[in-house]
Amino acid sequence: MSPITLTPLGFAAGAQISGVDLREPLSNARHQQIYDAWLQHIVLVFPGQDLTPEQQIAFSRRFGVLDRHESQASSTLHPEHREILVLSNKVVGGKKSGTHNSGRNWHTDLSYTTRPAKGAILHCKEKPPVGGDTMWANLYLALETLSPNIRRLIEDMEALHDVTLIRGIEQRDPSVITGMKQRNPPVIHPVVRTHPETGRKSLLVNQRIRRFIGMSDEESQSLLAMLNAHATSPEFVYRHRWSLGDVVMWDNRCSCHVALGDFDQTRPRVMFRCSLEGEVETGRIAQDAGGSDRQSMIQAVAAVS
Ligand SMILES: [Fe+2]
């Protein structure tokens, strides 16, 4: 087996792997090397790859069960391979793609479902001359660097995740929005989750959280703003500047990410994404998605006193 080279790209996350041609089947030993590196570095970059959809699917399948993207609009999928979600800003038939502005706020993939993704594998097919970067935040570090008092506060808390908080969702085709809402009612997840393979705990917060369970909206928004700002501190972030042919895979169970719109939107940016299904359900559908404001809580206290 020819040696592969692993080069860390960031302190918090990110490593580049060279010396491997992903068009070739992975031996078990090579697969294990990559898998271990993935768990350790959260984001792996394989530069200079040129994969057919079938080859990307075959590589991705080695890391988990492939999502057939039932939570997504079928118009956003590869016409011949449901396993590939096409992230594109191209206009086709006079319409913008349903993914033209995907991922514009910090999120963990599919946290608006009861089973967030295990991870994903993106392949850069077209890119603008500059910009269109993606950033990932290490949510292990985010949790581990909170003060003991805040950790105690959030240890057993839950949060409501809402698909309608996808930034820019209102710019999508109305039929796409309606379908996304119907398929994805608000769900509740723990704020602290345990990685099923490493056993480490991480902070599951992002900008698609509506509020925390058992808190007023005002309390939720203050705490959420603080936790989001902390989790996405530059110290915990790896920022990837794409090159054509890059394959990037990330562990979604301990990270969040954002796809920046920092580029000329008239230039094409196209990524093929395979998504790995989450192994277990960590959330449940919210029976009551409503919140409460501080005034109603004060009135409730007044009524019983
Ligand atoms: Fe994403």
mmCIF file of C-alpha atoms and ligand atoms in Angstrom:
data_model
loop_
_atom_site.group_PDB
_atom_site.id
_atom_site.type_symbol
_atom_site.label_atom_id
_atom_site.label_comp_id
_atom_site.label_asym_id
_atom_site.label_seq_id
_atom_site.Cartn_x
_atom_site.Cartn_y
_atom_site.Cartn_z
ATOM 1 C CA MET A 1 0.000 0.000 0.000
ATOM 2 C CA SER A 2 1.484 3.349 -1.022
ATOM 3 C CA PRO A 3 1.856 5.788 1.852
ATOM 4 C CA ILE A 4 -0.637 8.590 2.306
ATOM 5 C CA THR A 5 0.319 11.952 3.698
ATOM 6 C CA LEU A 6 -1.756 13.620 6.371
ATOM 7 C CA THR A 7 -1.180 17.332 6.897
ATOM 8 C CA PRO A 8 -3.136 19.166 9.604
ATOM 9 C CA LEU A 9 -4.771 22.307 8.226
ATOM 10 C CA GLY A 10 -6.048 23.862 11.419
ATOM 11 C CA PHE A 11 -5.794 23.583 15.189
ATOM 12 C CA ALA A 12 -9.492 23.007 15.766
ATOM 13 C CA ALA A 13 -10.283 20.912 12.695
ATOM 14 C CA GLY A 14 -9.136 20.033 9.212
ATOM 15 C CA ALA A 15 -6.480 17.804 7.722
ATOM 16 C CA GLN A 16 -5.436 17.212 4.150
ATOM 17 C CA ILE A 17 -4.866 13.715 2.852
ATOM 18 C CA SER A 18 -2.742 13.276 -0.239
ATOM 19 C CA GLY A 19 -1.458 10.222 -2.013
ATOM 20 C CA VAL A 20 -4.808 8.526 -2.438
ATOM 21 C CA ASP A 21 -6.871 8.247 -5.613
ATOM 22 C CA LEU A 22 -10.498 8.039 -4.553
ATOM 23 C CA ARG A 23 -11.495 6.541 -7.903
ATOM 24 C CA GLU A 24 -9.875 3.301 -6.731
ATOM 25 C CA PRO A 25 -11.568 0.986 -4.244
ATOM 26 C CA LEU A 26 -10.240 1.507 -0.710
ATOM 27 C CA SER A 27 -8.503 -1.408 0.955
ATOM 28 C CA ASN A 28 -9.680 -2.120 4.480
ATOM 29 C CA ALA A 29 -6.391 -0.866 5.909
ATOM 30 C CA ARG A 30 -6.553 2.383 3.911
ATOM 31 C CA HIS A 31 -10.197 2.855 4.859
ATOM 32 C CA GLN A 32 -9.349 2.455 8.545
ATOM 33 C CA GLN A 33 -6.539 5.015 8.269
ATOM 34 C CA ILE A 34 -8.905 7.536 6.732
ATOM 35 C CA TYR A 35 -11.694 6.747 9.187
ATOM 36 C CA ASP A 36 -9.399 7.251 12.184
ATOM 37 C CA ALA A 37 -8.149 10.540 10.735
ATOM 38 C CA TRP A 38 -11.743 11.623 10.159
ATOM 39 C CA LEU A 39 -12.704 11.020 13.793
ATOM 40 C CA GLN A 40 -9.636 12.911 14.952
ATOM 41 C CA HIS A 41 -9.659 15.903 12.583
ATOM 42 C CA ILE A 42 -13.442 16.184 11.902
ATOM 43 C CA VAL A 43 -12.858 17.647 8.413
ATOM 44 C CA LEU A 44 -10.740 15.829 5.806
ATOM 45 C CA VAL A 45 -9.672 17.353 2.498
ATOM 46 C CA PHE A 46 -8.666 15.208 -0.487
ATOM 47 C CA PRO A 47 -7.360 17.585 -3.147
ATOM 48 C CA GLY A 48 -7.282 17.037 -6.897
ATOM 49 C CA GLN A 49 -9.883 14.297 -7.235
ATOM 50 C CA ASP A 50 -11.968 13.741 -10.363
ATOM 51 C CA LEU A 51 -14.814 11.429 -9.465
ATOM 52 C CA THR A 52 -17.824 10.298 -11.426
ATOM 53 C CA PRO A 53 -21.065 10.265 -9.431
ATOM 54 C CA GLU A 54 -20.735 6.481 -9.154
ATOM 55 C CA GLN A 55 -17.206 6.777 -7.767
ATOM 56 C CA GLN A 56 -18.222 9.420 -5.257
ATOM 57 C CA ILE A 57 -21.105 7.227 -4.127
ATOM 58 C CA ALA A 58 -18.853 4.172 -3.817
ATOM 59 C CA PHE A 59 -16.287 6.079 -1.731
ATOM 60 C CA SER A 60 -18.945 7.676 0.475
ATOM 61 C CA ARG A 61 -20.675 4.367 1.105
ATOM 62 C CA ARG A 62 -17.570 3.102 2.909
ATOM 63 C CA PHE A 63 -18.287 5.562 5.731
ATOM 64 C CA GLY A 64 -21.947 4.907 6.405
ATOM 65 C CA VAL A 65 -25.412 4.409 5.004
ATOM 66 C CA LEU A 66 -26.124 6.894 2.243
ATOM 67 C CA ASP A 67 -29.056 9.211 2.662
ATOM 68 C CA ARG A 68 -31.507 9.170 -0.248
ATOM 69 C CA HIS A 69 -32.414 12.723 0.721
ATOM 70 C CA GLU A 70 -36.078 12.212 1.537
ATOM 71 C CA SER A 71 -35.974 15.474 3.526
ATOM 72 C CA GLN A 72 -34.983 17.430 0.405
ATOM 73 C CA ALA A 73 -36.903 18.569 -2.658
ATOM 74 C CA SER A 74 -36.418 16.037 -5.454
ATOM 75 C CA SER A 75 -35.601 18.888 -7.859
ATOM 76 C CA THR A 76 -32.339 19.396 -5.945
ATOM 77 C CA LEU A 77 -31.101 15.831 -6.459
ATOM 78 C CA HIS A 78 -28.909 14.418 -9.211
ATOM 79 C CA PRO A 79 -31.279 13.218 -11.947
ATOM 80 C CA GLU A 80 -29.813 9.702 -11.994
ATOM 81 C CA HIS A 81 -28.564 9.310 -8.420
ATOM 82 C CA ARG A 82 -30.767 10.181 -5.452
ATOM 83 C CA GLU A 83 -27.689 9.740 -3.268
ATOM 84 C CA ILE A 84 -26.261 12.978 -4.651
ATOM 85 C CA LEU A 85 -27.639 16.346 -3.634
ATOM 86 C CA VAL A 86 -26.600 19.004 -6.141
ATOM 87 C CA LEU A 87 -25.618 22.273 -4.490
ATOM 88 C CA SER A 88 -25.749 24.740 -7.340
ATOM 89 C CA ASN A 89 -26.422 28.420 -7.930
ATOM 90 C CA LYS A 90 -27.168 27.936 -11.615
ATOM 91 C CA VAL A 91 -30.413 29.061 -13.196
ATOM 92 C CA VAL A 92 -32.125 26.229 -15.032
ATOM 93 C CA GLY A 93 -35.299 26.773 -17.062
ATOM 94 C CA GLY A 94 -35.533 30.326 -15.747
ATOM 95 C CA LYS A 95 -35.531 29.150 -12.132
ATOM 96 C CA LYS A 96 -32.830 29.314 -9.525
ATOM 97 C CA SER A 97 -31.845 25.977 -8.091
ATOM 98 C CA GLY A 98 -33.506 25.122 -4.764
ATOM 99 C CA THR A 99 -29.989 24.952 -3.308
ATOM 100 C CA HIS A 100 -28.651 28.246 -4.694
ATOM 101 C CA ASN A 101 -28.254 29.703 -1.199
ATOM 102 C CA SER A 102 -27.959 26.546 0.918
ATOM 103 C CA GLY A 103 -26.077 26.552 4.171
ATOM 104 C CA ARG A 104 -25.813 30.293 4.701
ATOM 105 C CA ASN A 105 -26.109 30.183 8.467
ATOM 106 C CA TRP A 106 -24.309 28.015 10.992
ATOM 107 C CA HIS A 107 -25.922 24.613 11.112
ATOM 108 C CA THR A 108 -25.460 20.921 11.679
ATOM 109 C CA ASP A 109 -26.880 19.008 8.731
ATOM 110 C CA LEU A 110 -30.415 17.746 9.327
ATOM 111 C CA SER A 111 -30.618 18.940 12.922
ATOM 112 C CA TYR A 112 -34.176 19.887 11.910
ATOM 113 C CA THR A 113 -34.925 16.157 11.705
ATOM 114 C CA THR A 114 -34.938 13.603 14.498
ATOM 115 C CA ARG A 115 -31.826 11.959 13.044
ATOM 116 C CA PRO A 116 -29.132 14.486 12.089
ATOM 117 C CA ALA A 117 -26.645 13.290 9.484
ATOM 118 C CA LYS A 118 -23.560 11.306 10.461
ATOM 119 C CA GLY A 119 -21.498 13.260 7.983
ATOM 120 C CA ALA A 120 -21.209 14.320 4.389
ATOM 121 C CA ILE A 121 -18.849 14.164 1.447
ATOM 122 C CA LEU A 122 -18.691 17.183 -0.868
ATOM 123 C CA HIS A 123 -17.020 17.184 -4.267
ATOM 124 C CA CYS A 124 -16.208 20.545 -5.856
ATOM 125 C CA LYS A 125 -17.278 20.477 -9.505
ATOM 126 C CA GLU A 126 -17.347 24.194 -10.361
ATOM 127 C CA LYS A 127 -16.275 27.207 -8.351
ATOM 128 C CA PRO A 128 -16.131 30.983 -8.639
ATOM 129 C CA PRO A 129 -12.695 32.607 -9.091
ATOM 130 C CA VAL A 130 -12.656 33.728 -5.467
ATOM 131 C CA GLY A 131 -14.822 33.088 -2.422
ATOM 132 C CA GLY A 132 -17.565 30.559 -1.800
ATOM 133 C CA ASP A 133 -15.593 29.232 1.184
ATOM 134 C CA THR A 134 -17.007 26.860 3.788
ATOM 135 C CA MET A 135 -16.264 27.021 7.524
ATOM 136 C CA TRP A 136 -16.573 24.293 10.142
ATOM 137 C CA ALA A 137 -16.590 24.699 13.916
ATOM 138 C CA ASN A 138 -15.364 22.058 16.344
ATOM 139 C CA LEU A 139 -18.212 21.601 18.822
ATOM 140 C CA TYR A 140 -16.190 19.392 21.160
ATOM 141 C CA LEU A 141 -13.935 22.361 21.873
ATOM 142 C CA ALA A 142 -16.953 24.630 22.090
ATOM 143 C CA LEU A 143 -18.374 22.556 24.938
ATOM 144 C CA GLU A 144 -15.091 21.856 26.697
ATOM 145 C CA THR A 145 -14.183 25.540 26.909
ATOM 146 C CA LEU A 146 -17.416 26.724 28.526
ATOM 147 C CA SER A 147 -17.233 27.668 32.187
ATOM 148 C CA PRO A 148 -18.317 24.968 34.661
ATOM 149 C CA ASN A 149 -21.364 27.021 35.632
ATOM 150 C CA ILE A 150 -22.677 27.315 32.069
ATOM 151 C CA ARG A 151 -21.935 23.640 31.461
ATOM 152 C CA ARG A 152 -24.040 22.725 34.471
ATOM 153 C CA LEU A 153 -26.843 24.945 33.207
ATOM 154 C CA ILE A 154 -26.990 23.385 29.749
ATOM 155 C CA GLU A 155 -26.062 19.786 30.616
ATOM 156 C CA ASP A 156 -29.642 18.495 30.566
ATOM 157 C CA MET A 157 -31.237 21.149 28.412
ATOM 158 C CA GLU A 158 -33.030 20.623 25.117
ATOM 159 C CA ALA A 159 -33.525 22.882 22.132
ATOM 160 C CA LEU A 160 -36.127 23.244 19.410
ATOM 161 C CA HIS A 161 -34.680 23.056 15.878
ATOM 162 C CA ASP A 162 -36.736 24.554 13.083
ATOM 163 C CA VAL A 163 -36.264 24.113 9.325
ATOM 164 C CA THR A 164 -37.784 27.531 8.683
ATOM 165 C CA LEU A 165 -34.712 29.131 10.269
ATOM 166 C CA ILE A 166 -32.600 28.155 7.281
ATOM 167 C CA ARG A 167 -31.251 31.514 6.226
ATOM 168 C CA GLY A 168 -32.680 32.692 2.911
ATOM 169 C CA ILE A 169 -35.327 29.953 2.771
ATOM 170 C CA GLU A 170 -37.870 32.603 1.761
ATOM 171 C CA GLN A 171 -35.950 33.119 -1.494
ATOM 172 C CA ARG A 172 -36.638 29.569 -2.585
ATOM 173 C CA ASP A 173 -39.506 28.432 -4.745
ATOM 174 C CA PRO A 174 -42.740 28.480 -2.660
ATOM 175 C CA SER A 175 -43.484 24.851 -3.498
ATOM 176 C CA VAL A 176 -40.016 23.868 -2.224
ATOM 177 C CA ILE A 177 -40.592 25.749 1.036
ATOM 178 C CA THR A 178 -44.010 24.194 1.569
ATOM 179 C CA GLY A 179 -42.609 20.730 0.984
ATOM 180 C CA MET A 180 -39.678 21.285 3.352
ATOM 181 C CA LYS A 181 -42.025 22.420 6.133
ATOM 182 C CA GLN A 182 -44.383 19.493 5.607
ATOM 183 C CA ARG A 183 -41.557 16.967 5.668
ATOM 184 C CA ASN A 184 -39.775 18.584 8.606
ATOM 185 C CA PRO A 185 -41.877 19.639 11.605
ATOM 186 C CA PRO A 186 -39.910 21.263 14.476
ATOM 187 C CA VAL A 187 -37.868 18.777 16.508
ATOM 188 C CA ILE A 188 -36.255 18.726 19.937
ATOM 189 C CA HIS A 189 -32.638 17.683 20.543
ATOM 190 C CA PRO A 190 -30.408 17.681 23.616
ATOM 191 C CA VAL A 191 -28.013 20.623 23.788
ATOM 192 C CA VAL A 192 -25.143 18.377 24.837
ATOM 193 C CA ARG A 193 -24.723 15.221 22.813
ATOM 194 C CA THR A 194 -22.337 12.309 22.973
ATOM 195 C CA HIS A 195 -20.505 11.174 19.877
ATOM 196 C CA PRO A 196 -21.455 7.522 19.275
ATOM 197 C CA GLU A 197 -17.902 6.529 18.299
ATOM 198 C CA THR A 198 -15.469 8.768 20.180
ATOM 199 C CA GLY A 199 -17.629 9.015 23.314
ATOM 200 C CA ARG A 200 -16.786 12.719 23.583
ATOM 201 C CA LYS A 201 -19.494 15.239 24.349
ATOM 202 C CA SER A 202 -20.123 18.256 22.159
ATOM 203 C CA LEU A 203 -22.348 21.305 22.080
ATOM 204 C CA LEU A 204 -25.260 20.983 19.663
ATOM 205 C CA VAL A 205 -26.127 24.603 19.049
ATOM 206 C CA ASN A 206 -26.495 26.511 15.809
ATOM 207 C CA GLN A 207 -28.519 29.221 14.132
ATOM 208 C CA ARG A 208 -31.429 26.938 13.285
ATOM 209 C CA ILE A 209 -32.538 26.695 16.913
ATOM 210 C CA ARG A 210 -35.791 28.496 17.708
ATOM 211 C CA ARG A 211 -35.496 28.351 21.488
ATOM 212 C CA PHE A 212 -34.622 26.215 24.480
ATOM 213 C CA ILE A 213 -37.262 24.057 26.115
ATOM 214 C CA GLY A 214 -38.509 25.383 29.439
ATOM 215 C CA MET A 215 -37.193 28.907 28.939
ATOM 216 C CA SER A 216 -38.888 32.105 27.934
ATOM 217 C CA ASP A 217 -38.131 33.381 24.461
ATOM 218 C CA GLU A 218 -36.057 36.234 25.920
ATOM 219 C CA GLU A 219 -33.972 33.853 28.022
ATOM 220 C CA SER A 220 -33.542 31.530 25.064
ATOM 221 C CA GLN A 221 -32.396 34.214 22.670
ATOM 222 C CA SER A 222 -29.822 35.648 25.071
ATOM 223 C CA LEU A 223 -28.366 32.262 25.943
ATOM 224 C CA LEU A 224 -28.488 31.073 22.339
ATOM 225 C CA ALA A 225 -26.675 34.167 21.065
ATOM 226 C CA MET A 226 -23.939 33.644 23.628
ATOM 227 C CA LEU A 227 -23.553 29.936 22.885
ATOM 228 C CA ASN A 228 -23.554 30.451 19.111
ATOM 229 C CA ALA A 229 -20.966 33.218 19.345
ATOM 230 C CA HIS A 230 -18.812 31.027 21.564
ATOM 231 C CA ALA A 231 -19.165 27.883 19.412
ATOM 232 C CA THR A 232 -18.176 29.686 16.230
ATOM 233 C CA SER A 233 -15.251 31.607 17.722
ATOM 234 C CA PRO A 234 -12.358 31.774 15.232
ATOM 235 C CA GLU A 235 -10.317 29.562 17.567
ATOM 236 C CA PHE A 236 -12.708 26.659 16.943
ATOM 237 C CA VAL A 237 -13.107 27.147 13.193
ATOM 238 C CA TYR A 238 -11.448 25.745 10.089
ATOM 239 C CA ARG A 239 -12.125 27.729 6.907
ATOM 240 C CA HIS A 240 -11.768 25.908 3.613
ATOM 241 C CA ARG A 241 -10.927 27.745 0.416
ATOM 242 C CA TRP A 242 -12.112 25.428 -2.336
ATOM 243 C CA SER A 243 -10.124 24.231 -5.341
ATOM 244 C CA LEU A 244 -11.667 22.391 -8.247
ATOM 245 C CA GLY A 245 -11.698 18.664 -7.584
ATOM 246 C CA ASP A 246 -11.530 18.903 -3.802
ATOM 247 C CA VAL A 247 -13.363 16.193 -1.918
ATOM 248 C CA VAL A 248 -14.134 17.268 1.637
ATOM 249 C CA MET A 249 -15.781 15.022 4.205
ATOM 250 C CA TRP A 250 -16.846 16.050 7.663
ATOM 251 C CA ASP A 251 -18.125 14.505 10.833
ATOM 252 C CA ASN A 252 -21.502 16.099 11.449
ATOM 253 C CA ARG A 253 -21.816 14.607 14.949
ATOM 254 C CA CYS A 254 -19.429 17.064 16.558
ATOM 255 C CA SER A 255 -19.405 20.077 14.253
ATOM 256 C CA CYS A 256 -21.446 22.774 12.591
ATOM 257 C CA HIS A 257 -20.674 24.603 9.378
ATOM 258 C CA VAL A 258 -21.634 27.494 7.159
ATOM 259 C CA ALA A 259 -21.365 27.971 3.394
ATOM 260 C CA LEU A 260 -20.387 31.570 2.804
ATOM 261 C CA GLY A 261 -22.039 33.652 0.118
ATOM 262 C CA ASP A 262 -18.837 35.661 -0.307
ATOM 263 C CA PHE A 263 -18.614 35.372 -4.077
ATOM 264 C CA ASP A 264 -19.906 36.725 -7.371
ATOM 265 C CA GLN A 265 -23.303 35.062 -7.599
ATOM 266 C CA THR A 266 -23.264 35.238 -11.411
ATOM 267 C CA ARG A 267 -20.358 32.769 -11.433
ATOM 268 C CA PRO A 268 -21.234 29.091 -11.060
ATOM 269 C CA ARG A 269 -20.564 27.229 -7.844
ATOM 270 C CA VAL A 270 -21.499 23.544 -7.987
ATOM 271 C CA MET A 271 -20.875 20.857 -5.413
ATOM 272 C CA PHE A 272 -22.062 17.260 -5.379
ATOM 273 C CA ARG A 273 -22.893 16.077 -1.872
ATOM 274 C CA CYS A 274 -23.346 12.581 -0.537
ATOM 275 C CA SER A 275 -24.815 12.504 2.951
ATOM 276 C CA LEU A 276 -24.399 9.809 5.572
ATOM 277 C CA GLU A 277 -27.481 8.894 7.557
ATOM 278 C CA GLY A 278 -27.316 9.386 11.299
ATOM 279 C CA GLU A 279 -26.953 6.095 13.172
ATOM 280 C CA VAL A 280 -29.524 6.847 15.851
ATOM 281 C CA GLU A 281 -32.430 9.140 16.510
ATOM 282 C CA THR A 282 -31.288 11.815 18.923
ATOM 283 C CA GLY A 283 -34.363 13.957 18.669
ATOM 284 C CA ARG A 284 -38.139 13.834 18.775
ATOM 285 C CA ILE A 285 -40.855 15.744 17.006
ATOM 286 C CA ALA A 286 -42.089 18.658 19.094
ATOM 287 C CA GLN A 287 -45.715 18.299 20.108
ATOM 288 C CA ASP A 288 -45.938 21.949 21.072
ATOM 289 C CA ALA A 289 -43.646 24.198 19.081
ATOM 290 C CA GLY A 290 -44.881 27.360 20.777
ATOM 291 C CA GLY A 291 -42.778 29.448 23.135
ATOM 292 C CA SER A 292 -43.575 31.780 25.981
ATOM 293 C CA ASP A 293 -42.476 35.327 26.519
ATOM 294 C CA ARG A 294 -41.356 36.830 29.795
ATOM 295 C CA GLN A 295 -44.584 38.779 30.280
ATOM 296 C CA SER A 296 -46.739 35.661 30.094
ATOM 297 C CA MET A 297 -44.457 33.957 32.611
ATOM 298 C CA ILE A 298 -44.768 36.929 34.978
ATOM 299 C CA GLN A 299 -48.562 36.768 34.629
ATOM 300 C CA ALA A 300 -48.508 33.031 35.296
ATOM 301 C CA VAL A 301 -46.537 33.598 38.490
ATOM 302 C CA ALA A 302 -48.907 36.399 39.518
ATOM 303 C CA ALA A 303 -51.903 34.143 38.960
ATOM 304 C CA VAL A 304 -50.679 31.531 41.420
ATOM 305 C CA SER A 305 -49.313 33.868 44.077
HETATM 306 FE FE FE B 1 -24.816 21.835 5.478
#
